[in-house]
Amino acid sequence: KNEVEQSPQNLTAQEGEFITINCSYSVGISALHWLQQHPGGGIVSLFMLSSGKKKHGRLIATINIQEKHSSLHITASHPRDSAVYICAVPRIQGAQKLVFGQGTRLTINP
Amino acid sequence: EADIYQTPRYLVIGTGKKITLECSQTMGHDKMYWYQQDPGMELHLIHYSYGVNSTEKGDLSSESTVSRIRTEHFPLTLESARPSHTSQYLCASSGTSGRYQLYEQYFGPGTRLTVT
C-alpha cells in the first residue's frame, strides 16, 4: 500500500461543476502539500496546511489530522483548471523530504 | 512566482554521452531537491541537499550524481546517458528566507530528457 493514496486517479467534469479530490496518507506528518502540475510539466505549490482549512480563490483545501485525510475542492470549475493535482507529505514528521501521491488527472470540459 | 530555473528545458542526446542538468535558485534557500518523473507516474526524490557541500541520495536509486558548491546552484550529472534515463527531471528548493513560506517547496520548470 502506498504511503499516500489519491482518489480518483482520473476525473472528467463539465465547466462549472464542484470538484473534490481526496488524499489519504499513512505516515505521521507536520504539513500536507497540494501541488498542481500543468500539461507542460511545470509544478506549482497550491497549499501547504497542517490543520483546518485554507482557501485561495476558487480552491479550498481541508485536512483532518486524526483521520489522516485531506481534500482539495475547486468551485465553479473552468477548463483552465485542467491539470494533474498531487498530494504530498513528509515521510518523517517535521522533515522536508516529500512522498508523493500518484496524482489526480482533472479534465474540465467547456 | 518562484525564482528557480532549470536548463535545458528539453534535451535529446545519444547513448553514452555525459550530460549536466542545471538548476539555480535566487531565493537563498538552503535545501534543494532533484525529482525524477516518468510520464503519467508520480515524482520520486533522487537527490537532496541540506546546504553547501551536503548531499544525499533520495528514495529512488539513480545513476546520476549531484554537487552543491554554491547555495544557489545544484547541478545533476549523468556520466554516461542510457535510454533508461529518459524521463523528466524536476528541481525544487525550500527554506525560510525572506517572503517564502517555511518548508514550501518551489519547483523549477523541469528538464525533459530523451536518450536515444
mmCIF file of C-alpha atoms in Angstrom:
data_model
loop_
_atom_site.group_PDB
_atom_site.id
_atom_site.type_symbol
_atom_site.label_atom_id
_atom_site.label_comp_id
_atom_site.label_asym_id
_atom_site.label_seq_id
_atom_site.Cartn_x
_atom_site.Cartn_y
_atom_site.Cartn_z
ATOM 1 C CA LYS A 1 0.000 0.000 0.000
ATOM 2 C CA ASN A 2 1.349 3.423 -0.940
ATOM 3 C CA GLU A 3 2.052 5.871 1.849
ATOM 4 C CA VAL A 4 -0.024 8.482 0.006
ATOM 5 C CA GLU A 5 -3.175 7.481 -1.854
ATOM 6 C CA GLN A 6 -5.240 9.811 -4.015
ATOM 7 C CA SER A 7 -8.702 9.364 -5.452
ATOM 8 C CA PRO A 8 -9.936 9.464 -8.061
ATOM 9 C CA GLN A 9 -6.992 8.883 -10.398
ATOM 10 C CA ASN A 10 -8.863 10.483 -13.288
ATOM 11 C CA LEU A 11 -11.761 12.915 -13.186
ATOM 12 C CA THR A 12 -13.655 14.493 -16.056
ATOM 13 C CA ALA A 13 -16.302 17.115 -15.385
ATOM 14 C CA GLN A 14 -18.210 19.898 -17.075
ATOM 15 C CA GLU A 15 -17.343 23.543 -16.638
ATOM 16 C CA GLY A 16 -18.949 24.963 -13.512
ATOM 17 C CA GLU A 17 -19.061 21.723 -11.554
ATOM 18 C CA PHE A 18 -17.810 21.445 -7.963
ATOM 19 C CA ILE A 19 -14.710 19.230 -7.853
ATOM 20 C CA THR A 20 -13.366 17.175 -4.950
ATOM 21 C CA ILE A 21 -10.057 15.318 -4.916
ATOM 22 C CA ASN A 22 -9.152 13.175 -1.924
ATOM 23 C CA CYS A 23 -5.842 12.249 -0.330
ATOM 24 C CA SER A 24 -5.205 9.686 2.408
ATOM 25 C CA TYR A 25 -1.806 9.117 3.980
ATOM 26 C CA SER A 26 -0.346 6.616 6.415
ATOM 27 C CA VAL A 27 2.696 8.479 7.790
ATOM 28 C CA GLY A 28 2.716 10.981 10.623
ATOM 29 C CA ILE A 29 3.003 14.493 9.249
ATOM 30 C CA SER A 30 3.548 18.082 10.167
ATOM 31 C CA ALA A 31 2.083 19.516 6.958
ATOM 32 C CA LEU A 32 0.482 18.307 3.756
ATOM 33 C CA HIS A 33 1.128 19.811 0.340
ATOM 34 C CA TRP A 34 -1.188 20.144 -2.622
ATOM 35 C CA LEU A 35 0.553 20.730 -5.942
ATOM 36 C CA GLN A 36 -0.699 21.400 -9.451
ATOM 37 C CA GLN A 37 1.140 20.082 -12.491
ATOM 38 C CA HIS A 38 0.285 21.603 -15.858
ATOM 39 C CA PRO A 39 0.367 19.637 -19.127
ATOM 40 C CA GLY A 40 3.791 21.159 -19.903
ATOM 41 C CA GLY A 41 5.185 19.561 -16.755
ATOM 42 C CA GLY A 42 5.685 22.593 -14.515
ATOM 43 C CA ILE A 43 4.606 22.226 -10.878
ATOM 44 C CA VAL A 44 3.070 24.918 -8.730
ATOM 45 C CA SER A 45 2.551 24.666 -4.990
ATOM 46 C CA LEU A 46 -1.120 25.377 -4.213
ATOM 47 C CA PHE A 47 -1.353 24.825 -0.490
ATOM 48 C CA MET A 48 0.633 23.705 2.494
ATOM 49 C CA LEU A 49 -1.560 23.021 5.502
ATOM 50 C CA SER A 50 -1.265 21.366 8.860
ATOM 51 C CA SER A 51 -4.785 21.815 10.210
ATOM 52 C CA GLY A 52 -8.258 23.042 9.327
ATOM 53 C CA LYS A 53 -8.907 24.700 6.021
ATOM 54 C CA LYS A 54 -7.227 27.081 3.578
ATOM 55 C CA LYS A 55 -8.811 28.974 0.701
ATOM 56 C CA HIS A 56 -7.252 30.642 -2.307
ATOM 57 C CA GLY A 57 -9.641 31.956 -4.904
ATOM 58 C CA ARG A 58 -11.796 29.046 -6.095
ATOM 59 C CA LEU A 59 -9.574 26.471 -4.425
ATOM 60 C CA ILE A 60 -10.198 25.139 -0.933
ATOM 61 C CA ALA A 61 -8.061 22.599 0.917
ATOM 62 C CA THR A 62 -9.064 20.837 4.115
ATOM 63 C CA ILE A 63 -7.247 18.417 6.343
ATOM 64 C CA ASN A 64 -8.251 16.075 9.158
ATOM 65 C CA ILE A 65 -5.094 15.087 11.010
ATOM 66 C CA GLN A 66 -6.827 12.449 13.144
ATOM 67 C CA GLU A 67 -8.268 10.683 10.105
ATOM 68 C CA LYS A 68 -5.106 11.297 8.017
ATOM 69 C CA HIS A 69 -7.174 12.656 5.174
ATOM 70 C CA SER A 70 -7.182 15.802 3.087
ATOM 71 C CA SER A 71 -9.436 17.090 0.336
ATOM 72 C CA LEU A 72 -8.932 19.641 -2.401
ATOM 73 C CA HIS A 73 -12.063 21.342 -3.699
ATOM 74 C CA ILE A 74 -12.500 23.501 -6.771
ATOM 75 C CA THR A 75 -15.623 25.630 -7.000
ATOM 76 C CA ALA A 76 -17.046 26.816 -10.338
ATOM 77 C CA SER A 77 -14.515 24.721 -12.257
ATOM 78 C CA HIS A 78 -13.089 26.068 -15.516
ATOM 79 C CA PRO A 79 -11.207 24.397 -18.396
ATOM 80 C CA ARG A 80 -8.018 26.156 -17.273
ATOM 81 C CA ASP A 81 -8.223 24.085 -14.061
ATOM 82 C CA SER A 82 -7.411 21.019 -16.153
ATOM 83 C CA ALA A 83 -4.163 19.645 -14.730
ATOM 84 C CA VAL A 84 -2.775 16.903 -12.525
ATOM 85 C CA TYR A 85 -3.259 17.580 -8.817
ATOM 86 C CA ILE A 86 -0.739 15.986 -6.490
ATOM 87 C CA CYS A 87 -0.831 15.437 -2.753
ATOM 88 C CA ALA A 88 2.469 15.128 -0.881
ATOM 89 C CA VAL A 89 3.519 14.623 2.733
ATOM 90 C CA PRO A 90 6.863 14.482 4.518
ATOM 91 C CA ARG A 91 7.973 10.900 5.044
ATOM 92 C CA ILE A 92 9.166 11.842 8.527
ATOM 93 C CA GLN A 93 7.251 14.317 10.630
ATOM 94 C CA GLY A 94 8.912 17.701 10.501
ATOM 95 C CA ALA A 95 11.202 16.765 7.623
ATOM 96 C CA GLN A 96 11.138 18.325 4.212
ATOM 97 C CA LYS A 97 11.658 15.268 2.008
ATOM 98 C CA LEU A 98 8.271 14.528 0.496
ATOM 99 C CA VAL A 99 6.397 11.406 -0.519
ATOM 100 C CA PHE A 100 4.003 11.995 -3.401
ATOM 101 C CA GLY A 101 0.652 10.564 -4.347
ATOM 102 C CA GLN A 102 0.183 9.291 -7.875
ATOM 103 C CA GLY A 103 -1.805 12.373 -8.826
ATOM 104 C CA THR A 104 -5.339 13.016 -9.998
ATOM 105 C CA ARG A 105 -5.726 13.963 -13.645
ATOM 106 C CA LEU A 106 -8.560 16.502 -13.883
ATOM 107 C CA THR A 107 -10.159 17.448 -17.176
ATOM 108 C CA ILE A 108 -12.785 20.179 -17.279
ATOM 109 C CA ASN A 109 -14.777 20.291 -20.493
ATOM 110 C CA PRO A 110 -16.343 23.566 -21.704
ATOM 111 C CA GLU B 1 6.229 33.220 -8.848
ATOM 112 C CA ALA B 2 9.172 31.067 -7.823
ATOM 113 C CA ASP B 3 12.716 32.138 -8.693
ATOM 114 C CA ILE B 4 14.083 28.748 -9.646
ATOM 115 C CA TYR B 5 15.433 27.931 -13.078
ATOM 116 C CA GLN B 6 16.373 24.829 -14.988
ATOM 117 C CA THR B 7 18.283 24.424 -18.224
ATOM 118 C CA PRO B 8 17.919 22.975 -20.704
ATOM 119 C CA ARG B 9 14.140 22.570 -20.838
ATOM 120 C CA TYR B 10 14.407 19.813 -23.432
ATOM 121 C CA LEU B 11 17.387 17.617 -24.295
ATOM 122 C CA VAL B 12 17.699 14.811 -26.817
ATOM 123 C CA ILE B 13 21.042 13.063 -26.637
ATOM 124 C CA GLY B 14 22.677 9.839 -27.758
ATOM 125 C CA THR B 15 23.621 6.897 -25.581
ATOM 126 C CA GLY B 16 26.950 7.204 -23.788
ATOM 127 C CA LYS B 17 27.103 10.987 -23.679
ATOM 128 C CA LYS B 18 27.820 12.874 -20.472
ATOM 129 C CA ILE B 19 25.164 15.423 -19.557
ATOM 130 C CA THR B 20 24.664 18.013 -16.861
ATOM 131 C CA LEU B 21 21.253 19.402 -15.974
ATOM 132 C CA GLU B 22 21.433 22.832 -14.416
ATOM 133 C CA CYS B 23 19.312 24.153 -11.557
ATOM 134 C CA SER B 24 19.622 27.567 -9.937
ATOM 135 C CA GLN B 25 17.536 29.459 -7.408
ATOM 136 C CA THR B 26 17.761 33.053 -6.280
ATOM 137 C CA MET B 27 15.679 32.726 -3.115
ATOM 138 C CA GLY B 28 18.586 31.935 -0.792
ATOM 139 C CA HIS B 29 17.067 28.554 0.053
ATOM 140 C CA ASP B 30 19.303 26.136 1.891
ATOM 141 C CA LYS B 31 17.536 22.936 0.812
ATOM 142 C CA MET B 32 17.368 21.742 -2.765
ATOM 143 C CA TYR B 33 15.952 18.624 -4.383
ATOM 144 C CA TRP B 34 16.033 16.665 -7.621
ATOM 145 C CA TYR B 35 12.989 14.620 -8.592
ATOM 146 C CA GLN B 36 12.510 12.176 -11.444
ATOM 147 C CA GLN B 37 9.118 11.678 -13.035
ATOM 148 C CA ASP B 38 8.238 9.213 -15.777
ATOM 149 C CA PRO B 39 5.192 10.059 -17.932
ATOM 150 C CA GLY B 40 1.948 9.599 -16.021
ATOM 151 C CA MET B 41 3.777 8.484 -12.901
ATOM 152 C CA GLU B 42 4.438 10.048 -9.519
ATOM 153 C CA LEU B 43 7.501 12.081 -8.599
ATOM 154 C CA HIS B 44 10.378 10.345 -6.864
ATOM 155 C CA LEU B 45 13.150 12.067 -4.953
ATOM 156 C CA ILE B 46 16.571 11.126 -6.342
ATOM 157 C CA HIS B 47 18.850 13.669 -4.623
ATOM 158 C CA TYR B 48 18.629 16.034 -1.704
ATOM 159 C CA SER B 49 20.899 18.764 -0.369
ATOM 160 C CA TYR B 50 20.733 20.308 3.096
ATOM 161 C CA GLY B 51 23.155 23.054 2.142
ATOM 162 C CA VAL B 52 26.549 23.723 0.634
ATOM 163 C CA ASN B 53 28.730 20.588 0.451
ATOM 164 C CA SER B 54 25.893 18.443 1.825
ATOM 165 C CA THR B 55 24.103 15.988 -0.467
ATOM 166 C CA GLU B 56 22.431 12.625 -0.073
ATOM 167 C CA LYS B 57 20.622 10.079 -2.201
ATOM 168 C CA GLY B 58 16.840 10.120 -2.316
ATOM 169 C CA ASP B 59 14.257 7.359 -2.237
ATOM 170 C CA LEU B 60 14.724 6.272 -5.840
ATOM 171 C CA SER B 61 18.091 4.861 -6.816
ATOM 172 C CA SER B 62 19.700 6.893 -9.564
ATOM 173 C CA GLU B 63 22.938 6.643 -11.506
ATOM 174 C CA SER B 64 23.164 10.426 -11.542
ATOM 175 C CA THR B 65 25.358 12.491 -9.223
ATOM 176 C CA VAL B 66 24.941 15.980 -7.815
ATOM 177 C CA SER B 67 27.091 18.698 -6.299
ATOM 178 C CA ARG B 68 26.341 21.744 -4.133
ATOM 179 C CA ILE B 69 29.322 24.065 -4.171
ATOM 180 C CA ARG B 70 27.215 27.227 -4.033
ATOM 181 C CA THR B 71 23.902 27.785 -2.248
ATOM 182 C CA GLU B 72 22.093 28.824 -5.404
ATOM 183 C CA HIS B 73 23.355 26.083 -7.727
ATOM 184 C CA PHE B 74 22.553 22.334 -7.695
ATOM 185 C CA PRO B 75 23.568 20.623 -10.943
ATOM 186 C CA LEU B 76 22.815 16.978 -11.754
ATOM 187 C CA THR B 77 25.230 14.944 -13.892
ATOM 188 C CA LEU B 78 24.878 11.693 -15.800
ATOM 189 C CA GLU B 79 28.323 10.385 -16.777
ATOM 190 C CA SER B 80 27.006 8.047 -19.488
ATOM 191 C CA ALA B 81 23.426 8.532 -20.592
ATOM 192 C CA ARG B 82 21.289 5.482 -21.412
ATOM 193 C CA PRO B 83 17.755 5.137 -22.814
ATOM 194 C CA SER B 84 16.573 4.097 -19.325
ATOM 195 C CA HIS B 85 17.440 7.628 -18.160
ATOM 196 C CA THR B 86 14.731 9.077 -20.406
ATOM 197 C CA SER B 87 12.428 10.961 -18.049
ATOM 198 C CA GLN B 88 11.511 14.380 -16.730
ATOM 199 C CA TYR B 89 13.815 15.818 -14.080
ATOM 200 C CA LEU B 90 12.444 18.478 -11.745
ATOM 201 C CA CYS B 91 14.460 20.609 -9.373
ATOM 202 C CA ALA B 92 12.969 22.228 -6.273
ATOM 203 C CA SER B 93 14.090 24.254 -3.286
ATOM 204 C CA SER B 94 12.773 25.181 0.150
ATOM 205 C CA GLY B 95 13.880 27.346 3.018
ATOM 206 C CA THR B 96 12.984 30.084 5.401
ATOM 207 C CA SER B 97 14.427 33.195 3.859
ATOM 208 C CA GLY B 98 12.513 36.348 3.055
ATOM 209 C CA ARG B 99 8.958 36.196 1.864
ATOM 210 C CA TYR B 100 8.985 32.493 1.094
ATOM 211 C CA GLN B 101 6.981 30.223 3.333
ATOM 212 C CA LEU B 102 8.739 27.806 5.648
ATOM 213 C CA TYR B 103 9.020 24.329 4.120
ATOM 214 C CA GLU B 104 7.004 25.113 0.992
ATOM 215 C CA GLN B 105 8.812 23.658 -1.973
ATOM 216 C CA TYR B 106 9.229 25.723 -5.110
ATOM 217 C CA PHE B 107 9.675 23.851 -8.359
ATOM 218 C CA GLY B 108 11.594 24.658 -11.481
ATOM 219 C CA PRO B 109 10.018 24.123 -14.924
ATOM 220 C CA GLY B 110 11.725 20.759 -15.406
ATOM 221 C CA THR B 111 14.048 19.228 -17.983
ATOM 222 C CA ARG B 112 12.597 16.642 -20.316
ATOM 223 C CA LEU B 113 15.438 14.277 -21.211
ATOM 224 C CA THR B 114 15.343 11.789 -24.072
ATOM 225 C CA VAL B 115 18.253 9.425 -24.587
ATOM 226 C CA THR B 116 18.281 7.702 -27.981
#
